[in-house]
Coordinates of C-alpha atoms in Angstrom, one line a residue:
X136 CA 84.4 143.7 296.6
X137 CA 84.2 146.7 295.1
X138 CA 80.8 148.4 294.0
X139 CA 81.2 149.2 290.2
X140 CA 77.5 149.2 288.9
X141 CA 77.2 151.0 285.6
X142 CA 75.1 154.0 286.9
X143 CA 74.3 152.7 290.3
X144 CA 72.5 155.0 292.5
X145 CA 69.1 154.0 294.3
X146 CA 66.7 156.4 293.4
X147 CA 67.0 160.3 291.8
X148 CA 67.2 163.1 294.0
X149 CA 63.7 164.5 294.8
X150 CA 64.3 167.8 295.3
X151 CA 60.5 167.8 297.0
X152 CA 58.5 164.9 298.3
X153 CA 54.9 163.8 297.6
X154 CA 52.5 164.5 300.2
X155 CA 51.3 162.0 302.1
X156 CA 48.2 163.3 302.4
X157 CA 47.6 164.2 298.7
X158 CA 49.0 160.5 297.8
X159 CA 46.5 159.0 300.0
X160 CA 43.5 161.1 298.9
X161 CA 44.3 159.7 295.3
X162 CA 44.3 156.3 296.6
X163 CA 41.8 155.8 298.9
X164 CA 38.8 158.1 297.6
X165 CA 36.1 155.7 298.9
X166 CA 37.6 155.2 302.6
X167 CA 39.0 151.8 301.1
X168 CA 41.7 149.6 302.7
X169 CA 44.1 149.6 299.9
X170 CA 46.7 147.1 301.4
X171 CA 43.8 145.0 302.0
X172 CA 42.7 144.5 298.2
X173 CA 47.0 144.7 297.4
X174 CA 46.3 147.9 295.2
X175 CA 48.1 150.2 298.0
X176 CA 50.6 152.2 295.5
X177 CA 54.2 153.8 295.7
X178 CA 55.3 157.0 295.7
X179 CA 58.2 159.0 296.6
X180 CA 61.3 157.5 298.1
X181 CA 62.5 159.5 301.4
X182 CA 66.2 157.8 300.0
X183 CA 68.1 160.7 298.7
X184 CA 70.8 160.1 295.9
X185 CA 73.4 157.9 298.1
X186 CA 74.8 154.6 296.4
X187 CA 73.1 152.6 298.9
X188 CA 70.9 152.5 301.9
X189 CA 70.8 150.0 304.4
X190 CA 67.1 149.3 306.3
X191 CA 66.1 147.3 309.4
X192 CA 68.8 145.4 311.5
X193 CA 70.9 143.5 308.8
X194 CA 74.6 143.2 309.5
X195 CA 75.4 140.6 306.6
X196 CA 77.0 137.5 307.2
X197 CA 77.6 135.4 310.6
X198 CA 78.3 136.6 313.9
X199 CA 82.0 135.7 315.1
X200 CA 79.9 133.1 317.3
X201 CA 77.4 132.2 314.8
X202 CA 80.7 130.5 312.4
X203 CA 81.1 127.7 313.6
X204 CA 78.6 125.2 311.9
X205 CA 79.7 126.7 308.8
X206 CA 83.6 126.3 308.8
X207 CA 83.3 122.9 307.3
X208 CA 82.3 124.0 304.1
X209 CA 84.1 127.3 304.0
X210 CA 86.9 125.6 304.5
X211 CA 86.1 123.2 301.6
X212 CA 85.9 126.0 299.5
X213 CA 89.3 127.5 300.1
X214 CA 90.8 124.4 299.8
X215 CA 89.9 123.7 296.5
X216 CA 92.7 125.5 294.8
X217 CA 91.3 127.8 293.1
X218 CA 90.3 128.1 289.1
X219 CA 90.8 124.9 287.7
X220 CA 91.3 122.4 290.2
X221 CA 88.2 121.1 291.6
X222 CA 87.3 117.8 290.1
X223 CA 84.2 116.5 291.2
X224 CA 83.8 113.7 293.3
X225 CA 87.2 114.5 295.2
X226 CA 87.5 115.7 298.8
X227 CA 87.1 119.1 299.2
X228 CA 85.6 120.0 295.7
X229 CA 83.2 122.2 296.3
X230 CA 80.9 124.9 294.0
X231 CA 79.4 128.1 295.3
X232 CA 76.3 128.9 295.0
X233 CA 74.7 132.1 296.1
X234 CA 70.9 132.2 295.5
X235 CA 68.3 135.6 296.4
X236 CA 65.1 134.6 296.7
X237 CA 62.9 138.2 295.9
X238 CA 59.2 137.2 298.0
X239 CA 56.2 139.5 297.0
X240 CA 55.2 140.0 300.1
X241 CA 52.0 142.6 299.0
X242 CA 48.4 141.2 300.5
X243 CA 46.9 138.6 297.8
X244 CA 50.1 136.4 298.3
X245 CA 48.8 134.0 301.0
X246 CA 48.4 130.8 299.0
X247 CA 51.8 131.8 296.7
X248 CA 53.4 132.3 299.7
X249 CA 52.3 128.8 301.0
X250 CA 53.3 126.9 298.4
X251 CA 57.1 128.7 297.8
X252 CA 57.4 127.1 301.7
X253 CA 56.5 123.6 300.8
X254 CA 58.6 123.9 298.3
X255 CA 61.6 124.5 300.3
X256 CA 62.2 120.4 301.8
X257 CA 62.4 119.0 298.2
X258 CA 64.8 122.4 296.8
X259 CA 67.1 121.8 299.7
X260 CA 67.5 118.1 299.5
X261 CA 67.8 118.3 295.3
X262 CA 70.8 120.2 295.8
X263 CA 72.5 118.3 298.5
X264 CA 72.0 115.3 296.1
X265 CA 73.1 117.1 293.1
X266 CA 75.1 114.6 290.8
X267 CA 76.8 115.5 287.6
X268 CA 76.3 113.5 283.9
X269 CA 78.5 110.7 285.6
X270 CA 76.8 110.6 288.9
X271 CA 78.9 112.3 290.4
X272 CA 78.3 114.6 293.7
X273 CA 78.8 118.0 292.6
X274 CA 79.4 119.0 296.2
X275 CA 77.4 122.5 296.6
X276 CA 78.1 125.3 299.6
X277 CA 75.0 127.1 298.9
X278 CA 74.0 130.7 300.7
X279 CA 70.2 131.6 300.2
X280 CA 69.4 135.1 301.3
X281 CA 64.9 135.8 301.3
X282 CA 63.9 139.5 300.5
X283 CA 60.8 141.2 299.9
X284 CA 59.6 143.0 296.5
X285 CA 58.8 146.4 298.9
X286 CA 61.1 149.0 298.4
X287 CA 59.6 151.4 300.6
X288 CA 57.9 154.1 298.8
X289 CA 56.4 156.9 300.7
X290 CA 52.6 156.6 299.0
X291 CA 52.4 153.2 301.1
X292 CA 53.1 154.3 304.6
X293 CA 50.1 155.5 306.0
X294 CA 48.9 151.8 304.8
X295 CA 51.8 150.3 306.9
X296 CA 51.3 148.5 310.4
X297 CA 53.4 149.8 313.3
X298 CA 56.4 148.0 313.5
X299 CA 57.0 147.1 309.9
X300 CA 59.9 148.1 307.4
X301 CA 60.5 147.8 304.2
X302 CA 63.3 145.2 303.2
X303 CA 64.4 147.8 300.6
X304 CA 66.3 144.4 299.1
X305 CA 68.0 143.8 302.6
X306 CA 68.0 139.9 303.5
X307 CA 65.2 139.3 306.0
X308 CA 66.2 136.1 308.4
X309 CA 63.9 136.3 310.7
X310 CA 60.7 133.6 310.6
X311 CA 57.9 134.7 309.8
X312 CA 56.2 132.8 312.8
X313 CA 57.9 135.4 315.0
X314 CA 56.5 138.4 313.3
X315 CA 53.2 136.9 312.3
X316 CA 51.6 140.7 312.5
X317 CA 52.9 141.0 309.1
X318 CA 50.0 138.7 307.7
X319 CA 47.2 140.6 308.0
X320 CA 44.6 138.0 310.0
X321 CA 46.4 135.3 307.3
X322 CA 48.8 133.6 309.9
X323 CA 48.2 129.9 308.6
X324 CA 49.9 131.3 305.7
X325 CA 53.0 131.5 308.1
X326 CA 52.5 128.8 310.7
X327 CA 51.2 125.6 308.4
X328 CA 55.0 125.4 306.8
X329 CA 56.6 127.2 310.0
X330 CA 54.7 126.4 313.7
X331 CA 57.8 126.6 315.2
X332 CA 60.3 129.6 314.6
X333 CA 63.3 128.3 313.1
X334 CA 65.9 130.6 311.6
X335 CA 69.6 130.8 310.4
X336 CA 72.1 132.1 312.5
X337 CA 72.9 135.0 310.4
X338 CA 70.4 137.1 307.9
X339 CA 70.7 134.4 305.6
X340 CA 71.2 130.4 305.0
X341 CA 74.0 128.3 304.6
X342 CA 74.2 124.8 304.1
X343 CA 76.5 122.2 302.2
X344 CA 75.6 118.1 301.6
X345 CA 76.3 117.5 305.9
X346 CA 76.1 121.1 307.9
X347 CA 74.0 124.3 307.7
X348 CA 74.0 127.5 309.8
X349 CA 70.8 126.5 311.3
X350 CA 70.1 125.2 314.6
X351 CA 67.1 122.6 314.9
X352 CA 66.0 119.3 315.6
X353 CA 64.5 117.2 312.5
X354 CA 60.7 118.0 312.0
X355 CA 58.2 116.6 309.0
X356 CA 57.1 120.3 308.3
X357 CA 55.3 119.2 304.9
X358 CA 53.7 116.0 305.9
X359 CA 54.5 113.5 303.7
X360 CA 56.3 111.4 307.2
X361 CA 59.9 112.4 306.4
X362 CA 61.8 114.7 308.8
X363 CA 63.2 117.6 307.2
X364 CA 66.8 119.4 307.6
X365 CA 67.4 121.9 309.5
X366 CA 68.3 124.0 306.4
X367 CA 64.7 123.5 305.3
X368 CA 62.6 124.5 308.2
X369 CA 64.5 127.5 308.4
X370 CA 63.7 128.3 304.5
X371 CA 60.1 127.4 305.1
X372 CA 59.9 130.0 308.1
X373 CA 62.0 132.8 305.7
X374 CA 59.9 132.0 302.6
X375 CA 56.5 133.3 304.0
X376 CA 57.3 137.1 303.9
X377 CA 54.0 138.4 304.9
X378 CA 51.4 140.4 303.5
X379 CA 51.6 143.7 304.1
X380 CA 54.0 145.6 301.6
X381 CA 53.7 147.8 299.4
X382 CA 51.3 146.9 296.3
X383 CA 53.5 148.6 294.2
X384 CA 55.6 145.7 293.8
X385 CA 59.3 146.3 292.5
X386 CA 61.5 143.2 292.6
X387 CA 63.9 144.1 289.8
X388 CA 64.9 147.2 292.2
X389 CA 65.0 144.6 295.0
X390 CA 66.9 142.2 293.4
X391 CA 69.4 144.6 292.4
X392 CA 69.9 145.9 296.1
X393 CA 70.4 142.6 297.2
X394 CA 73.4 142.2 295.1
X395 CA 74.7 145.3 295.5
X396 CA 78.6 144.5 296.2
X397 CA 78.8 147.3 299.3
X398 CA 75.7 146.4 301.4
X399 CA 76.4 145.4 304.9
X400 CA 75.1 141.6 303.8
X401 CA 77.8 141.5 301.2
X402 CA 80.4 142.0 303.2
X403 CA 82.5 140.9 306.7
X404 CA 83.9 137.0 307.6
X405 CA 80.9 135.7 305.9
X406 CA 79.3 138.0 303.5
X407 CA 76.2 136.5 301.0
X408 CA 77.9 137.1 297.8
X409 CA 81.0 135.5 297.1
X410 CA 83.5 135.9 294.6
X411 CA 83.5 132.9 292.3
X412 CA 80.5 131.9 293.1
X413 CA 77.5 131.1 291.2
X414 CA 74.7 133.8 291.2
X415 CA 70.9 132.6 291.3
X416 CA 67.9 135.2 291.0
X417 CA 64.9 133.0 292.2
X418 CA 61.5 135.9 291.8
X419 CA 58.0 135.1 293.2
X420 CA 55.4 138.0 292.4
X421 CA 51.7 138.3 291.0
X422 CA 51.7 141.5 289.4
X423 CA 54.3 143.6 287.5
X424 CA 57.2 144.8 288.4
X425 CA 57.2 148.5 289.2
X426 CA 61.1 149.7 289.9
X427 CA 60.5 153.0 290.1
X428 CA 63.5 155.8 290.0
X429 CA 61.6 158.9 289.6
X430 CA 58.8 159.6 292.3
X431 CA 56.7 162.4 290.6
X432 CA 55.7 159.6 288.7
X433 CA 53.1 158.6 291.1
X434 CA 51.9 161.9 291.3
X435 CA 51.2 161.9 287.1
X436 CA 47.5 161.6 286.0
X437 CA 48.2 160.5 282.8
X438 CA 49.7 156.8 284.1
X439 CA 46.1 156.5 286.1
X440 CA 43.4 154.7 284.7
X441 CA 39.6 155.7 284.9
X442 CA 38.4 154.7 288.0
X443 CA 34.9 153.4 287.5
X444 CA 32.9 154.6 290.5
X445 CA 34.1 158.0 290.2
X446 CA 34.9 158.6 286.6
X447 CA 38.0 160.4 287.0
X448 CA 41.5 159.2 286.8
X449 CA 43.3 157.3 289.8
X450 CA 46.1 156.2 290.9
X451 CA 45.7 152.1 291.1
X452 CA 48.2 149.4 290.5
X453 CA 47.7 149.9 286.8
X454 CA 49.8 152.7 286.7
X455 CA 52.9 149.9 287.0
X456 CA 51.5 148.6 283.5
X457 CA 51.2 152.1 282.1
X458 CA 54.7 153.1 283.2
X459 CA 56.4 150.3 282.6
X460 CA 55.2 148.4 279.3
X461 CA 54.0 149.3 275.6
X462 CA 51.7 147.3 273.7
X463 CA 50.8 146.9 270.0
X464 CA 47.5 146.2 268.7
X465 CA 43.6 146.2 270.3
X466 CA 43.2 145.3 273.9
X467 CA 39.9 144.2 273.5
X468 CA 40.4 141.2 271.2
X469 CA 44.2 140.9 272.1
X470 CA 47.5 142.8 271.9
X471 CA 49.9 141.7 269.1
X472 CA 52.8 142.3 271.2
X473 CA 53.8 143.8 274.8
X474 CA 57.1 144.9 275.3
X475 CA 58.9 147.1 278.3
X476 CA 58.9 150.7 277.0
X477 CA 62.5 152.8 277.1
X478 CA 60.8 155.7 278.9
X479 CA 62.4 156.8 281.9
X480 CA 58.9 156.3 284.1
X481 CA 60.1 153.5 285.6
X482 CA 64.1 151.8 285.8
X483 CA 64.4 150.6 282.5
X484 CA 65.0 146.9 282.2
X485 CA 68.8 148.0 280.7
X486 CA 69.3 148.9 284.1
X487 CA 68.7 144.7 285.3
X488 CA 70.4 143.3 282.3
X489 CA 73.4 145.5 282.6
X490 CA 73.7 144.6 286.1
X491 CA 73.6 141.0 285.5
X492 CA 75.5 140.6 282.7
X493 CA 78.0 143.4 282.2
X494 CA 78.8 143.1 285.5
X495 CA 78.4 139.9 287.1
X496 CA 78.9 137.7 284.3
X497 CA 81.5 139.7 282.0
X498 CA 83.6 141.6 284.5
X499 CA 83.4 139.6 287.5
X500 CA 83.4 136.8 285.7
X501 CA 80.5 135.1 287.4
X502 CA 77.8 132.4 286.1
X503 CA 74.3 134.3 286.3
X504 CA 70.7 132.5 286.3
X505 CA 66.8 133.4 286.8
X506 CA 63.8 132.1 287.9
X507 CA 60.7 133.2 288.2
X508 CA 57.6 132.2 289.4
X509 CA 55.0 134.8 288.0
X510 CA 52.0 135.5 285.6
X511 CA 52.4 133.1 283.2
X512 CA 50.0 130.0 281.9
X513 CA 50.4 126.5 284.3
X514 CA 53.3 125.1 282.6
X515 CA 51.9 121.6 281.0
X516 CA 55.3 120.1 279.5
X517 CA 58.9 120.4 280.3
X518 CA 62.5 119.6 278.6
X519 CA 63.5 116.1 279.5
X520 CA 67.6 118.0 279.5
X521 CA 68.9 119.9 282.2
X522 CA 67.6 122.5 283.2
X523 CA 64.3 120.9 282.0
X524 CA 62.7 123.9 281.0
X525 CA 59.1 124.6 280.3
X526 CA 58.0 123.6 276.5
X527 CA 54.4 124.0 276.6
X528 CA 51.9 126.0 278.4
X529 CA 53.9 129.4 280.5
X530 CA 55.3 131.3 277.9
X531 CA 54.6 129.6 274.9
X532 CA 50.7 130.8 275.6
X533 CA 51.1 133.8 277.3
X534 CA 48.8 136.5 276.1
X535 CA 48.0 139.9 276.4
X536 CA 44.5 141.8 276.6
X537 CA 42.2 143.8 278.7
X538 CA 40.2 142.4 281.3
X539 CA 37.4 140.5 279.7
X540 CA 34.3 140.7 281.1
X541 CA 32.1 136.9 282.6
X542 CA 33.1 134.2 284.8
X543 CA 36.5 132.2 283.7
X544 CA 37.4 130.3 281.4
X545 CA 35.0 132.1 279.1
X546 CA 35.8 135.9 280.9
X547 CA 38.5 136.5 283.1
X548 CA 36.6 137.5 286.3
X549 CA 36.7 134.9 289.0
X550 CA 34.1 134.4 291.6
X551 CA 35.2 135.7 294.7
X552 CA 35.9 139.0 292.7
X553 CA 32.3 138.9 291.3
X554 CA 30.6 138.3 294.5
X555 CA 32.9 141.5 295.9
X556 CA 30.7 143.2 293.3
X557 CA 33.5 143.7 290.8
X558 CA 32.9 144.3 287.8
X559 CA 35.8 143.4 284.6
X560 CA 36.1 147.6 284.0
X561 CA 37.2 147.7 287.9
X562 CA 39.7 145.4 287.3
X563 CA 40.9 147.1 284.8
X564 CA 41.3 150.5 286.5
X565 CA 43.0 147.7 289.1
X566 CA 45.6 146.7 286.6
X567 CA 45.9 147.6 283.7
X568 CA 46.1 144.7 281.7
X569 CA 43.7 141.4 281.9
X570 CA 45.5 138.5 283.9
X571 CA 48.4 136.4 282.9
X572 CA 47.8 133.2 284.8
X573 CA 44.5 132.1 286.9
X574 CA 44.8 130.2 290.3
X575 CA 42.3 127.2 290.8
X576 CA 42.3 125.3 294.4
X577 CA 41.8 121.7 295.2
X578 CA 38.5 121.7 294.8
X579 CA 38.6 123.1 290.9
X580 CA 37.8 126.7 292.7
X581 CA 39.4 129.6 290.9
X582 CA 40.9 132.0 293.8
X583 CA 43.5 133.9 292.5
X584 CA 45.1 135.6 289.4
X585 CA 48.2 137.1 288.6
X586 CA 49.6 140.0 285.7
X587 CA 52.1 139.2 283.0
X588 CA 55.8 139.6 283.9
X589 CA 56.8 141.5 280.7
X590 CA 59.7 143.6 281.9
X591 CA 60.9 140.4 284.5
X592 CA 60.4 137.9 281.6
X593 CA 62.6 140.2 279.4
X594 CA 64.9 140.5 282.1
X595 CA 65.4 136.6 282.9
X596 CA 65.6 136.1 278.8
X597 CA 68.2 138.2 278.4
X598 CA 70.6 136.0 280.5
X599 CA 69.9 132.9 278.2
X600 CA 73.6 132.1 276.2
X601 CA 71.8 131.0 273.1
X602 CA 68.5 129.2 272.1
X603 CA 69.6 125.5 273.4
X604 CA 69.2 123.8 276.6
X605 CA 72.6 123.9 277.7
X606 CA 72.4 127.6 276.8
X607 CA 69.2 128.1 279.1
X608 CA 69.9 130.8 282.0
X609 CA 66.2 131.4 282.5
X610 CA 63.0 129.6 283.5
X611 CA 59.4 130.9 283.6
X612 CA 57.2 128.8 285.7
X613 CA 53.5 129.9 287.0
X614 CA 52.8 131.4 290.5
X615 CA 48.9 130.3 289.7
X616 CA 50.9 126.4 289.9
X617 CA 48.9 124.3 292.6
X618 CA 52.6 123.5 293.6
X619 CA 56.1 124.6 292.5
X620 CA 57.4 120.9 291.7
X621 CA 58.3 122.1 287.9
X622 CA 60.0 125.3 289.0
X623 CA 62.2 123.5 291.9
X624 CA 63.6 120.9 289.0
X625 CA 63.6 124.0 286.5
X626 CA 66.0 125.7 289.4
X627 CA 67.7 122.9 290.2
X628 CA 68.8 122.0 286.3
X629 CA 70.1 125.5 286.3
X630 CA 72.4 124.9 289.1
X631 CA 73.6 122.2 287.6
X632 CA 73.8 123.7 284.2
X633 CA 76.1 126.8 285.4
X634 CA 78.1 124.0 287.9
X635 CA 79.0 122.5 284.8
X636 CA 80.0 125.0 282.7
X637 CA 82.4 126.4 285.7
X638 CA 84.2 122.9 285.8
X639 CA 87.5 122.4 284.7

């Protein structure tokens, strides 16, 4: 394929780098372990102004010796005849689908983490039973590529364990039980989905309704007494990325590298993307998304917040929020609105959208869907139609403010922060903006919290064809969801959805 992004280049030339030192003074003024806390920042991007850059050891698609599992189902592909002529429910009908999973991999995403990996069993064995309106098999050759939400920047490095790299949007296929440094003391957020490595034979996984690329004997990874597939212990071991990237989260960027037409991934026997097929964005991520193309932007004091314990500004995580988004109304008793500003701080989101639809969908003529899993209210109700989409709770009560001081549901501090010492203005200087979603554990316990997805959720909603369901291209479901049953059907009814409307 051809690489024809409207304005694709990776970052601007810098024609002089942050310091190192300088960035790190501005982070860490009280000695503090930023990674630890996930408010480790980006800067600078040692990336000069080449179209792409390839990190780490990925060589896209299959080894010559690594094909074999897989020629069933590329061979069912070819065979189908091209446009028009696969009918479901005939030999050799099948769809493509190519799915990027983008995995914030920063350090409060242990329990997120956990859960995308228990999801994997039921995602894998939904599609392989995917039936049409008449109950027929669609018949699905599906390639799932796993990818972090770091992009590398220089502010994070001196935060960054020996031995790491970046993903930089390259597919990462190794399990995570083999690099299990990457989790920070964490492991059992690694090793209760994934005890035993299992991986694809390539940097991602393939797999069709009989045969993957994975190499495994059956194993009941999730407990509930039911062997899983191959496919789906290798999916559990990709899903847990670790947690030690960059806190300056940026999975639009990611995302966008990922399906860049010229990487090494998307090209050779086997690349990831293929042409025809189906395109799948699946995001996991706490905070907001902080594509950055300019790096003296990390180096600006008016995108820093007030630091509470020394009274001047500093860089924190909030300067993602400042850069990124504009809001109307008072904080303190609730924005009106929030919307992705047109600044060129960070990427704007014209950047995504252009990408995905221009390009995928309009020139290459390519269905295009999004989920993510993010800052948003539990979901509480969904669409009883494909691609049974939320309809209460998410979205539909997202709101906006500053971080309101007491103990949640009546403030939005949480008790581990409060026994930390934190106070709601820390927070703030944190973030930016008061949380989207709250986490709660088995016991009723709330542990975690995530920030509002503004410039993902205007991403995703830009994809939808029209206001019905059969015109849905985009589903927001909560990372703070005890489980991600509602955003495996949600993903699921989107790749049936887009099946559809590619059938004869």
């Amino acid at each position: 394929m051809t690489s024809h992004w409207l304005g694709f280049t990776q970052y601007r030339s810098a024609s002089a780098l942050l310091s190192v030192a300088a960035l790190t003074a501005c982070f860490n003024p009280q000695g503090r372990a930023l990674l630890d806390t996930d408010e480790a920042g980006s800067g600078s991007s040692t990336t000069t102004s080449t179209t792409f850059t390839t990190v780490g050891s990925a060589t896209g698609g299959m080894d010559s010796e690594d094909t074999t599992e897989s020629s069933e189902s590329t061979e069912s592909s070819e065979s189908s005849g091209g446009e028009g002529a696969c009918v479901p429910g005939e030999p050799g009908c099948t769809h493509e689908l190519d799915l990027v999973f983008v995995v914030d991999n920063s350090a409060t995403m242990g329990e997120e983490q956990q859960r995308l990996a228990r999801s994997f069993p039921a995602f894998v064995e939904q599609l392989r039973g995917l039936t049409d309106d008449h109950g027929d098999p669609v018949g699905l050759d599906v390639h799932v590529m796993v990818t972090t939400t770091d992009m590398g920047y220089l502010a994070c490095e001196p935060f960054t364990p020996t031995g790491y790299e970046p993903a930089m949007g390259a597919p990462v296929g190794t399990a995570c039980a083999d690099r299990l440094g990457d989790f920070n003391g964490e492991q059992q957020a690694c090793t209760q989905q994934c005890p035993v490595a299992v991986a694809p034979a390539a940097d991602f996984v393939t797999f069709d309704a009989t045969s993957s690329n994975v190499d495994a004997p059956p194993a009941d990874i999730d407990g509930d007494g039911v062997d899983e597939s191959p496919a789906a212990q290798a999916l559990a071991c990709l899903g847990p990325q670790g947690l030690v990237g960059c806190g300056f989260e940026s999975p639009l960027e990611s995302m966008l590298q990922a399906i860049e037409p010229e990487a090494p991934w998307n090209q050779g026997v086997v690349p990831f993307l293929r042409e025809g097929a189906t395109l799948g964005i699946v995001i996991v991520t706490d905070e907001a998304d902080c594509s950055a193309g300019d790096p003296t932007i990390f180096a600006d004091p008016s995108l820093y917040n007030i630091n509470p314990s020394t009274g001047t500004p500093q860089m924190s995580s909030a300067l993602c929020w400042n850069a990124g988004v504009s809001c109307e109304g008072d904080g303190h008793s609730g924005y009106d609105s929030c919307t992705a500003t047109d600044e060129d701080t960070l990427f704007r989101v014209q950047r995504y959208t252009d990408a995905l639809i221009e390009q995928v969908r309009e020139t290459d003529g390519k269905e295009v869907f999004m989920l993510g899993i993010v800052g948003v209210p539990p979901v509480t109700a969904h669409d009883s139609a494909p691609p049974f989409a939320p309809t209460e709770g998410g979205v539909h009560e997202l709101s906006y403010h500053d971080w309101r001081p007491g103990l949640h549901p009546r403030g939005d501090m949480i008790l581990p922060d409060i026994q930390q010492g934190l106070l709601a203005e820390d927070k703030q200087w944190e973030f930016g903006i008061g949380p989207g979603c709250t986490a709660q554990d088995d016991s009723g316990e709330y542990t975690g919290q995530a920030i509002a997805p503004v410039r993902l959720l205007e991403t995703c909603q830009a994809l939808d064809l029209d206001d019905t369901a059969a015109g849905t291209r985009c589903c927001m479901e909560s990372v703070c969801d005890g489980d991600y049953a509602g955003a495996v059907d949600c993903l699921t009814g989107l790749v049936r959805l887009t099946t559809e409307s590619a059938m004869p």
